[in-house]
Amino acid sequence: MADDDRPAPRLPVVDSATLSAMMKAMAVTPGSEDDFTQKDFAFWTTQPVVQFSEAPGSSEGEPGPIEPAIPVSEVKQEPYTLPPGFEWCTCDTTDEATRLAIYKLLNENYVEDDDEMFRFDYSDAFLAYALRPPGYEKEWIVGVRVIKTQKLVGFITGVPAHVKAEGKTVRVAEINFLCVHKKIRDKRLAPVLIKEVTRRVHLTDTWQAVYTAGKVLPRPYATARYHHRNLNPKKLIEVGFSSLRANMTMARTIKYYKLPEQQTLAGWRPMEPRDVPRITVLLNEYLDRYLMHPVFSEEEVAHYFLPKTDIVNSYVIDPQIASAAGSGEPPASSEIKDFASFYTLNSTIIRHPKHNILRAAYAYYNVANTVSFHDLMYNNLIAAYNLQYDVFNCLELMENGGVVKDLKFGMGDGFLRYYMFNWRFAEKAGHIRGDQLGLVLM
């Protein structure tokens, strides 16, 4: 990047307070931060999680469970008790009416900013993508209904995954989408939902879980800051997401954030089904350098990364195409060694006369071997820009932190905290830095 393209002190950056306020509540506590009173916080002191009163790492210097597994026959067989008038349900995400009920609950009660200007919009297709990965457990999609009306008023999900925590591969449940209807948050259903999904996870002989939250609970093993890259400044300013800085005009702001219409890396193309075996190897080899990361099967790579419109975009640098665009000589290797991806999570813009959707891309997993990580992410931005996304977000983890400044990301106010249920990390890594963390949870 040329020197005159780098951010200058007086130039604008994204005013990210609004998005950060929304994103602080993402993952295990979206739409439900108000549910967690002091009594609910005390709930976590009864759970097998690392407490603030103890050392973060294992006294033996080895990672491992806090509580040992028990025979599944000894797990509580009956659901936890709900307040009168409510009942448990297992949400069948293959049923259209059930998906509509989930969408309605999340759309109206999940995450919105304090000024009620923006609300995350989890589409039907996105929910199917997030909740039905290979080997998903139907019983881990948990709901609470009003008995009289059958209205869905509470929700929490788990999906199976494998992570490698400091060298140990563990089957886990990824917990997400905890949501309680605004009108019944005095019922304190959030802790009961967590206990019930935990019970159901245990019934499948799975004893660990991973989750994220914007707020501090006992006890995060890692924390990552959000960064936001403005792609469509005019629209973001019009909807109140950001504002013009002092001494800046709209024209100068648009020019500052403008990106090319063409990719700058030769061989850049969308990922295809034939790439799945190679990308599986590439991702797992790359992620193995981090202290905490997922382990992907080919089926999971196909599900999570093959491009799906308005859900996930993935790209590779194809050596054969790159060679044809250059000298024409055959490449030294036909193996794909570079991979880029981002997923989509749009927000509804509430009560605006001109705009109704804020299109947001989120950095997913990115691997650069034959090109610089900076150039790979720059081309991710170009791809999102040309697909008419409005903002590109990333967490300061893996290699992201080293490129956000040059790529004109604005530092966010929000932090995402990472947690692992029933697991204690080694003493030397009681708290993992962002550049040691290789896990992205939607």
Short mmCIF file of C-alpha atoms in Angstrom, two decimals:
data_model
loop_
_atom_site.label_atom_id
_atom_site.label_comp_id
_atom_site.label_asym_id
_atom_site.label_seq_id
_atom_site.Cartn_x
_atom_site.Cartn_y
_atom_site.Cartn_z
CA MET A 1 0.00 0.00 0.00
CA ALA A 2 1.37 3.41 -0.91
CA ASP A 3 2.20 5.83 1.90
CA ASP A 4 -0.46 8.30 0.78
CA ASP A 5 -3.11 5.57 1.17
CA ARG A 6 -2.40 5.12 4.86
CA PRO A 7 -4.70 6.72 7.46
CA ALA A 8 -3.80 10.31 8.32
CA PRO A 9 -4.53 11.85 11.71
CA ARG A 10 -7.31 14.18 10.49
CA LEU A 11 -9.06 11.68 8.25
CA PRO A 12 -12.31 10.03 9.33
CA VAL A 13 -12.66 6.60 10.86
CA VAL A 14 -15.82 4.64 11.52
CA ASP A 15 -17.74 5.90 14.50
CA SER A 16 -18.32 2.40 15.80
CA ALA A 17 -20.09 3.03 19.09
CA THR A 18 -23.48 1.97 17.76
CA LEU A 19 -22.32 -1.32 16.28
CA SER A 20 -20.13 -2.03 19.28
CA ALA A 21 -23.08 -1.57 21.61
CA MET A 22 -24.92 -4.23 19.65
CA MET A 23 -21.97 -6.57 19.32
CA LYS A 24 -21.08 -6.45 23.01
CA ALA A 25 -24.13 -8.60 23.65
CA MET A 26 -23.50 -11.16 20.92
CA ALA A 27 -23.38 -14.94 21.36
CA VAL A 28 -24.41 -16.40 24.70
CA THR A 29 -26.05 -13.22 26.00
CA PRO A 30 -27.66 -11.50 23.01
CA GLY A 31 -30.90 -9.79 23.81
CA SER A 32 -30.60 -11.11 27.33
CA GLU A 33 -27.96 -9.04 29.10
CA ASP A 34 -30.65 -7.53 31.28
CA ASP A 35 -31.67 -11.06 32.28
CA PHE A 36 -28.42 -11.54 34.18
CA THR A 37 -29.05 -9.91 37.56
CA GLN A 38 -26.75 -10.34 40.58
CA LYS A 39 -28.68 -13.51 41.41
CA ASP A 40 -28.02 -14.83 37.92
CA PHE A 41 -24.35 -13.90 38.14
CA ALA A 42 -24.22 -15.98 41.32
CA PHE A 43 -25.53 -18.85 39.19
CA TRP A 44 -22.14 -19.07 37.48
CA THR A 45 -20.43 -19.63 40.83
CA THR A 46 -22.32 -22.94 41.03
CA GLN A 47 -21.13 -24.10 37.61
CA PRO A 48 -17.92 -25.92 36.58
CA VAL A 49 -16.21 -22.81 35.25
CA VAL A 50 -13.04 -21.08 36.42
CA GLN A 51 -13.95 -18.62 39.18
CA PHE A 52 -12.44 -15.18 39.77
CA SER A 53 -11.40 -16.27 43.26
CA GLU A 54 -9.01 -18.91 41.92
CA ALA A 55 -5.97 -19.03 39.68
CA PRO A 56 -6.98 -19.06 35.99
CA GLY A 57 -4.72 -21.96 35.04
CA SER A 58 -4.33 -25.54 36.19
CA SER A 59 -2.11 -26.04 39.24
CA GLU A 60 -0.77 -29.13 37.49
CA GLY A 61 0.17 -27.15 34.39
CA GLU A 62 -2.04 -29.31 32.16
CA PRO A 63 -5.36 -28.36 30.55
CA GLY A 64 -8.34 -30.53 31.36
CA PRO A 65 -11.89 -30.85 32.73
CA ILE A 66 -12.85 -29.18 35.99
CA GLU A 67 -15.31 -31.98 36.74
CA PRO A 68 -14.89 -35.52 35.40
CA ALA A 69 -17.41 -37.09 33.05
CA ILE A 70 -20.02 -39.34 34.64
CA PRO A 71 -22.04 -42.20 33.14
CA VAL A 72 -24.84 -40.84 30.98
CA SER A 73 -27.26 -42.96 33.03
CA GLU A 74 -26.45 -40.72 36.02
CA VAL A 75 -27.32 -37.50 34.19
CA LYS A 76 -30.62 -35.91 35.23
CA GLN A 77 -33.18 -37.55 32.95
CA GLU A 78 -36.06 -35.12 33.40
CA PRO A 79 -36.09 -31.49 32.21
CA TYR A 80 -35.61 -28.68 34.70
CA THR A 81 -38.72 -27.10 36.22
CA LEU A 82 -40.12 -24.01 34.51
CA PRO A 83 -42.38 -21.34 36.04
CA PRO A 84 -46.12 -22.14 35.86
CA GLY A 85 -47.63 -21.58 32.42
CA PHE A 86 -44.50 -22.49 30.44
CA GLU A 87 -43.24 -25.69 28.87
CA TRP A 88 -40.11 -26.98 27.16
CA CYS A 89 -39.98 -27.82 23.48
CA THR A 90 -37.40 -29.12 21.05
CA CYS A 91 -37.39 -26.78 18.07
CA ASP A 92 -37.45 -28.68 14.78
CA THR A 93 -35.53 -26.37 12.45
CA THR A 94 -36.62 -28.38 9.41
CA ASP A 95 -40.21 -27.24 10.05
CA GLU A 96 -41.11 -23.94 8.37
CA ALA A 97 -43.54 -22.80 11.07
CA THR A 98 -40.96 -23.46 13.79
CA ARG A 99 -38.28 -21.55 11.89
CA LEU A 100 -40.69 -18.64 11.52
CA ALA A 101 -41.35 -18.64 15.29
CA ILE A 102 -37.59 -18.66 15.98
CA TYR A 103 -37.03 -15.85 13.50
CA LYS A 104 -39.81 -13.75 15.04
CA LEU A 105 -38.49 -14.24 18.59
CA LEU A 106 -34.91 -13.35 17.63
CA ASN A 107 -35.90 -10.49 15.35
CA GLU A 108 -37.95 -8.79 18.06
CA ASN A 109 -35.98 -9.67 21.19
CA TYR A 110 -32.38 -10.60 20.39
CA VAL A 111 -29.91 -7.72 19.98
CA GLU A 112 -30.56 -4.10 19.20
CA ASP A 113 -28.65 -0.94 20.02
CA ASP A 114 -29.69 1.20 22.97
CA ASP A 115 -31.29 3.82 20.70
CA GLU A 116 -33.36 1.15 18.91
CA MET A 117 -32.02 2.17 15.50
CA PHE A 118 -30.57 -1.20 14.42
CA ARG A 119 -31.47 -4.83 15.11
CA PHE A 120 -29.64 -7.97 14.01
CA ASP A 121 -31.59 -9.78 11.31
CA TYR A 122 -31.01 -13.54 11.39
CA SER A 123 -32.56 -14.75 8.16
CA ASP A 124 -34.23 -18.13 7.78
CA ALA A 125 -31.34 -19.29 5.59
CA PHE A 126 -28.72 -18.09 8.08
CA LEU A 127 -30.42 -19.92 10.95
CA ALA A 128 -30.48 -23.15 8.93
CA TYR A 129 -26.78 -22.66 8.18
CA ALA A 130 -25.85 -21.94 11.80
CA LEU A 131 -28.05 -24.56 13.48
CA ARG A 132 -27.84 -27.56 11.14
CA PRO A 133 -24.15 -28.35 10.62
CA PRO A 134 -23.10 -31.96 9.95
CA GLY A 135 -24.03 -34.19 12.88
CA TYR A 136 -26.18 -31.58 14.60
CA GLU A 137 -28.21 -32.74 17.60
CA LYS A 138 -31.92 -31.95 17.34
CA GLU A 139 -32.35 -32.05 21.12
CA TRP A 140 -29.82 -29.24 21.54
CA ILE A 141 -32.19 -26.72 19.89
CA VAL A 142 -34.17 -25.81 22.99
CA GLY A 143 -37.24 -23.63 23.32
CA VAL A 144 -39.71 -22.45 25.95
CA ARG A 145 -43.35 -21.96 24.96
CA VAL A 146 -46.39 -20.45 26.66
CA ILE A 147 -48.64 -23.44 27.29
CA LYS A 148 -51.91 -21.66 26.45
CA THR A 149 -50.84 -20.01 23.20
CA GLN A 150 -47.82 -22.16 22.22
CA LYS A 151 -45.93 -18.92 21.57
CA LEU A 152 -42.15 -19.33 21.60
CA VAL A 153 -40.72 -17.02 24.31
CA GLY A 154 -37.33 -18.54 25.15
CA PHE A 155 -34.56 -20.08 23.08
CA ILE A 156 -31.02 -21.44 23.32
CA THR A 157 -29.00 -23.63 20.99
CA GLY A 158 -26.00 -25.88 20.89
CA VAL A 159 -24.24 -27.37 17.89
CA PRO A 160 -21.50 -30.02 18.03
CA ALA A 161 -17.91 -29.20 17.18
CA HIS A 162 -14.37 -30.25 17.97
CA VAL A 163 -11.82 -27.82 19.33
CA LYS A 164 -8.17 -28.22 20.18
CA ALA A 165 -7.40 -26.55 23.52
CA GLU A 166 -3.65 -26.32 24.11
CA GLY A 167 -3.07 -29.47 22.11
CA LYS A 168 -5.99 -31.53 23.45
CA THR A 169 -8.85 -32.27 21.04
CA VAL A 170 -12.23 -32.04 22.75
CA ARG A 171 -15.80 -32.57 21.53
CA VAL A 172 -17.81 -29.54 22.59
CA ALA A 173 -21.17 -27.88 22.21
CA GLU A 174 -21.05 -24.37 20.75
CA ILE A 175 -23.73 -22.51 22.70
CA ASN A 176 -25.49 -19.61 21.03
CA PHE A 177 -28.73 -17.67 20.50
CA LEU A 178 -29.77 -17.37 24.13
CA CYS A 179 -32.89 -15.22 23.94
CA VAL A 180 -35.79 -14.49 26.27
CA HIS A 181 -38.84 -12.46 25.26
CA LYS A 182 -38.66 -8.92 26.63
CA LYS A 183 -41.99 -9.19 28.44
CA ILE A 184 -41.00 -12.15 30.62
CA ARG A 185 -37.44 -11.32 31.62
CA ASP A 186 -38.57 -11.02 35.23
CA LYS A 187 -39.05 -14.81 35.16
CA ARG A 188 -35.23 -15.27 35.10
CA LEU A 189 -35.41 -17.95 32.43
CA ALA A 190 -31.86 -17.46 31.14
CA PRO A 191 -30.13 -19.57 33.82
CA VAL A 192 -32.76 -22.29 33.45
CA LEU A 193 -32.26 -22.35 29.67
CA ILE A 194 -28.51 -22.73 30.20
CA LYS A 195 -28.99 -25.58 32.67
CA GLU A 196 -31.44 -27.36 30.38
CA VAL A 197 -29.24 -27.22 27.28
CA THR A 198 -26.33 -28.37 29.47
CA ARG A 199 -28.38 -31.35 30.62
CA ARG A 200 -29.25 -32.28 27.05
CA VAL A 201 -25.63 -31.94 25.97
CA HIS A 202 -24.54 -34.21 28.82
CA LEU A 203 -27.05 -36.83 27.70
CA THR A 204 -24.97 -37.22 24.51
CA ASP A 205 -21.79 -37.83 26.55
CA THR A 206 -20.45 -34.35 25.78
CA TRP A 207 -18.98 -32.53 28.78
CA GLN A 208 -17.49 -29.29 27.51
CA ALA A 209 -18.96 -26.23 25.80
CA VAL A 210 -17.64 -23.04 24.26
CA TYR A 211 -19.47 -19.72 24.16
CA THR A 212 -18.84 -16.00 23.95
CA ALA A 213 -20.32 -12.96 25.65
CA GLY A 214 -19.82 -9.23 25.64
CA LYS A 215 -20.08 -9.01 29.41
CA VAL A 216 -17.70 -10.41 32.00
CA LEU A 217 -18.75 -13.73 33.51
CA PRO A 218 -16.63 -16.25 35.45
CA ARG A 219 -14.11 -16.56 33.79
CA PRO A 220 -12.99 -15.61 30.27
CA TYR A 221 -9.91 -17.35 28.89
CA ALA A 222 -9.53 -14.80 26.08
CA THR A 223 -10.77 -11.35 25.07
CA ALA A 224 -10.83 -9.88 21.56
CA ARG A 225 -11.57 -6.32 20.49
CA TYR A 226 -13.84 -5.48 17.55
CA HIS A 227 -12.66 -3.40 14.59
CA HIS A 228 -14.92 -1.98 11.86
CA ARG A 229 -14.06 -1.00 8.30
CA ASN A 230 -16.37 1.48 6.59
CA LEU A 231 -17.33 0.37 3.06
CA ASN A 232 -20.33 2.60 2.33
CA PRO A 233 -19.78 5.82 4.31
CA LYS A 234 -22.60 7.79 2.68
CA LYS A 235 -25.22 5.26 3.72
CA LEU A 236 -23.74 4.79 7.19
CA ILE A 237 -23.85 8.53 7.79
CA GLU A 238 -27.41 8.81 6.44
CA VAL A 239 -28.71 6.15 8.83
CA GLY A 240 -26.88 7.57 11.85
CA PHE A 241 -24.42 4.70 12.14
CA SER A 242 -21.49 7.11 11.78
CA SER A 243 -20.99 10.82 11.23
CA LEU A 244 -18.77 13.21 9.33
CA ARG A 245 -15.71 14.21 11.29
CA ALA A 246 -14.53 17.79 11.68
CA ASN A 247 -13.08 19.32 8.50
CA MET A 248 -14.34 16.41 6.39
CA THR A 249 -16.78 16.57 3.50
CA MET A 250 -18.88 13.69 2.26
CA ALA A 251 -16.86 13.60 -0.97
CA ARG A 252 -13.54 13.32 0.89
CA THR A 253 -14.94 10.65 3.18
CA ILE A 254 -16.19 8.55 0.24
CA LYS A 255 -12.84 8.93 -1.51
CA TYR A 256 -10.92 7.91 1.61
CA TYR A 257 -12.78 4.61 1.96
CA LYS A 258 -13.10 3.79 -1.75
CA LEU A 259 -11.81 0.40 -2.88
CA PRO A 260 -10.97 -0.97 -6.36
CA GLU A 261 -13.57 -2.64 -8.54
CA GLN A 262 -11.18 -5.48 -9.40
CA GLN A 263 -9.32 -7.91 -7.16
CA THR A 264 -5.61 -7.14 -6.95
CA LEU A 265 -4.43 -10.73 -6.37
CA ALA A 266 -3.99 -12.91 -9.45
CA GLY A 267 -5.79 -16.24 -9.20
CA TRP A 268 -8.48 -15.01 -6.80
CA ARG A 269 -11.70 -16.99 -7.31
CA PRO A 270 -14.66 -18.25 -5.26
CA MET A 271 -14.19 -21.53 -3.43
CA GLU A 272 -15.71 -24.55 -5.20
CA PRO A 273 -16.72 -28.06 -4.01
CA ARG A 274 -13.53 -29.52 -5.53
CA ASP A 275 -11.51 -27.37 -3.12
CA VAL A 276 -12.99 -28.89 0.04
CA PRO A 277 -10.36 -31.60 0.71
CA ARG A 278 -7.47 -29.17 0.22
CA ILE A 279 -9.08 -26.38 2.27
CA THR A 280 -9.71 -28.84 5.12
CA VAL A 281 -6.01 -29.70 5.28
CA LEU A 282 -4.97 -26.07 4.81
CA LEU A 283 -7.24 -24.75 7.56
CA ASN A 284 -6.36 -27.42 10.11
CA GLU A 285 -2.62 -27.02 9.48
CA TYR A 286 -2.85 -23.25 9.79
CA LEU A 287 -5.05 -23.24 12.89
CA ASP A 288 -2.77 -25.66 14.68
CA ARG A 289 -0.40 -22.77 15.43
CA TYR A 290 -2.96 -21.32 17.86
CA LEU A 291 -3.58 -22.35 21.47
CA MET A 292 -7.35 -22.60 20.99
CA HIS A 293 -8.97 -23.41 17.65
CA PRO A 294 -11.55 -25.61 15.91
CA VAL A 295 -10.74 -28.87 14.15
CA PHE A 296 -12.71 -29.18 10.91
CA SER A 297 -13.85 -32.28 9.04
CA GLU A 298 -14.36 -32.16 5.27
CA GLU A 299 -18.12 -32.23 5.82
CA GLU A 300 -17.90 -29.23 8.13
CA VAL A 301 -15.68 -27.31 5.71
CA ALA A 302 -18.20 -27.93 2.92
CA HIS A 303 -21.05 -26.76 5.15
CA TYR A 304 -19.43 -23.71 6.69
CA PHE A 305 -17.34 -22.38 3.80
CA LEU A 306 -18.81 -23.24 0.40
CA PRO A 307 -20.25 -19.90 -0.78
CA LYS A 308 -23.91 -19.26 -0.01
CA THR A 309 -25.52 -16.01 -1.08
CA ASP A 310 -25.90 -13.55 1.80
CA ILE A 311 -24.54 -16.12 4.27
CA VAL A 312 -20.87 -16.90 3.61
CA ASN A 313 -18.31 -15.97 0.97
CA SER A 314 -15.06 -17.90 0.57
CA TYR A 315 -12.19 -17.48 -1.87
CA VAL A 316 -8.96 -19.17 -2.85
CA ILE A 317 -5.93 -18.09 -4.82
CA ASP A 318 -5.69 -20.64 -7.61
CA PRO A 319 -2.05 -21.12 -8.70
CA GLN A 320 -3.10 -22.25 -12.18
CA ILE A 321 -5.12 -19.09 -12.81
CA ALA A 322 -2.41 -16.94 -11.25
CA SER A 323 0.18 -18.51 -13.55
CA ALA A 324 -1.95 -17.97 -16.64
CA ALA A 325 -2.38 -14.32 -15.67
CA GLY A 326 1.38 -13.91 -15.26
CA SER A 327 4.27 -15.37 -17.22
CA GLY A 328 2.28 -18.32 -18.48
CA GLU A 329 4.81 -20.74 -17.03
CA PRO A 330 3.38 -23.66 -15.02
CA PRO A 331 3.13 -22.97 -11.28
CA ALA A 332 5.64 -24.53 -8.92
CA SER A 333 2.70 -26.25 -7.22
CA SER A 334 -0.98 -26.56 -8.12
CA GLU A 335 -1.92 -26.82 -4.45
CA ILE A 336 -4.06 -24.03 -3.07
CA LYS A 337 -2.20 -22.35 -0.23
CA ASP A 338 -4.26 -19.21 0.38
CA PHE A 339 -7.86 -18.95 1.59
CA ALA A 340 -10.13 -16.04 2.55
CA SER A 341 -13.66 -15.92 3.92
CA PHE A 342 -16.27 -13.73 5.56
CA TYR A 343 -19.83 -14.35 6.69
CA THR A 344 -22.89 -12.10 6.55
CA LEU A 345 -24.97 -10.82 9.43
CA ASN A 346 -27.25 -8.00 8.37
CA SER A 347 -29.15 -5.61 10.62
CA THR A 348 -32.60 -4.15 10.15
CA ILE A 349 -32.55 -0.34 10.15
CA ILE A 350 -35.56 0.70 12.21
CA ARG A 351 -37.85 3.52 11.09
CA HIS A 352 -35.64 5.05 8.40
CA PRO A 353 -37.36 6.58 5.34
CA LYS A 354 -34.70 5.51 2.82
CA HIS A 355 -32.76 2.47 4.09
CA ASN A 356 -34.02 -0.69 5.77
CA ILE A 357 -31.00 -3.05 5.79
CA LEU A 358 -27.42 -2.58 6.98
CA ARG A 359 -25.26 -5.13 5.16
CA ALA A 360 -22.38 -6.30 7.35
CA ALA A 361 -19.55 -8.70 6.53
CA TYR A 362 -17.58 -10.39 9.32
CA ALA A 363 -14.05 -11.74 8.89
CA TYR A 364 -14.14 -15.53 9.27
CA TYR A 365 -11.04 -17.71 8.70
CA ASN A 366 -8.20 -16.44 6.52
CA VAL A 367 -4.94 -18.17 5.57
CA ALA A 368 -2.11 -16.47 3.66
CA ASN A 369 0.97 -18.42 2.58
CA THR A 370 2.03 -17.25 -0.88
CA VAL A 371 0.79 -13.67 -0.39
CA SER A 372 0.90 -11.32 2.58
CA PHE A 373 -1.92 -11.45 5.10
CA HIS A 374 -2.39 -7.72 4.47
CA ASP A 375 -3.00 -8.28 0.76
CA LEU A 376 -5.32 -11.23 1.43
CA MET A 377 -7.49 -9.17 3.77
CA TYR A 378 -7.38 -6.20 1.39
CA ASN A 379 -8.89 -8.44 -1.28
CA ASN A 380 -11.50 -9.65 1.21
CA LEU A 381 -12.49 -5.99 1.61
CA ILE A 382 -12.60 -5.51 -2.16
CA ALA A 383 -14.87 -8.54 -2.53
CA ALA A 384 -17.26 -7.29 0.16
CA TYR A 385 -17.18 -3.74 -1.22
CA ASN A 386 -18.12 -4.91 -4.71
CA LEU A 387 -20.93 -7.03 -3.29
CA GLN A 388 -22.41 -3.83 -1.80
CA TYR A 389 -21.70 -4.52 1.86
CA ASP A 390 -21.82 -1.43 4.05
CA VAL A 391 -19.30 -2.36 6.75
CA PHE A 392 -16.67 -5.07 7.31
CA ASN A 393 -16.07 -6.19 10.89
CA CYS A 394 -13.33 -8.27 12.42
CA LEU A 395 -12.09 -9.35 15.82
CA GLU A 396 -8.51 -8.77 16.87
CA LEU A 397 -7.53 -12.41 16.81
CA MET A 398 -5.25 -14.64 14.74
CA GLU A 399 -3.35 -12.27 12.41
CA ASN A 400 -6.07 -9.62 12.14
CA GLY A 401 -4.53 -7.21 14.62
CA GLY A 402 -1.46 -6.65 12.48
CA VAL A 403 -3.35 -5.26 9.48
CA VAL A 404 -6.39 -3.37 10.76
CA LYS A 405 -4.67 0.02 10.95
CA ASP A 406 -3.26 -0.03 7.41
CA LEU A 407 -6.58 -1.28 6.04
CA LYS A 408 -8.46 1.68 7.58
CA PHE A 409 -10.44 -0.20 10.19
CA GLY A 410 -11.72 1.85 13.09
CA MET A 411 -11.07 0.50 16.57
CA GLY A 412 -14.34 -0.53 18.17
CA ASP A 413 -15.50 0.03 21.73
CA GLY A 414 -16.72 -3.55 22.07
CA PHE A 415 -14.91 -6.61 23.34
CA LEU A 416 -15.93 -10.24 22.91
CA ARG A 417 -14.99 -12.57 25.73
CA TYR A 418 -14.40 -16.28 25.20
CA TYR A 419 -15.45 -18.96 27.69
CA MET A 420 -15.14 -22.73 27.97
CA PHE A 421 -17.50 -24.68 30.19
CA ASN A 422 -15.98 -27.38 32.41
CA TRP A 423 -12.42 -26.76 31.28
CA ARG A 424 -9.34 -25.30 32.89
CA PHE A 425 -6.48 -24.12 30.72
CA ALA A 426 -2.85 -24.68 31.61
CA GLU A 427 -1.35 -22.22 34.07
CA LYS A 428 0.90 -20.66 31.44
CA ALA A 429 -2.13 -19.84 29.32
CA GLY A 430 -4.80 -18.98 31.86
CA HIS A 431 -5.53 -16.04 29.59
CA ILE A 432 -4.92 -16.43 25.86
CA ARG A 433 -3.97 -13.38 23.80
CA GLY A 434 -5.90 -12.55 20.64
CA ASP A 435 -2.94 -13.52 18.45
CA GLN A 436 -2.93 -16.94 20.15
CA LEU A 437 -6.65 -17.47 19.53
CA GLY A 438 -7.93 -19.17 16.37
CA LEU A 439 -11.65 -19.52 17.10
CA VAL A 440 -14.51 -17.56 15.49
CA LEU A 441 -18.00 -18.18 16.87
CA MET A 442 -20.91 -16.65 14.97
#
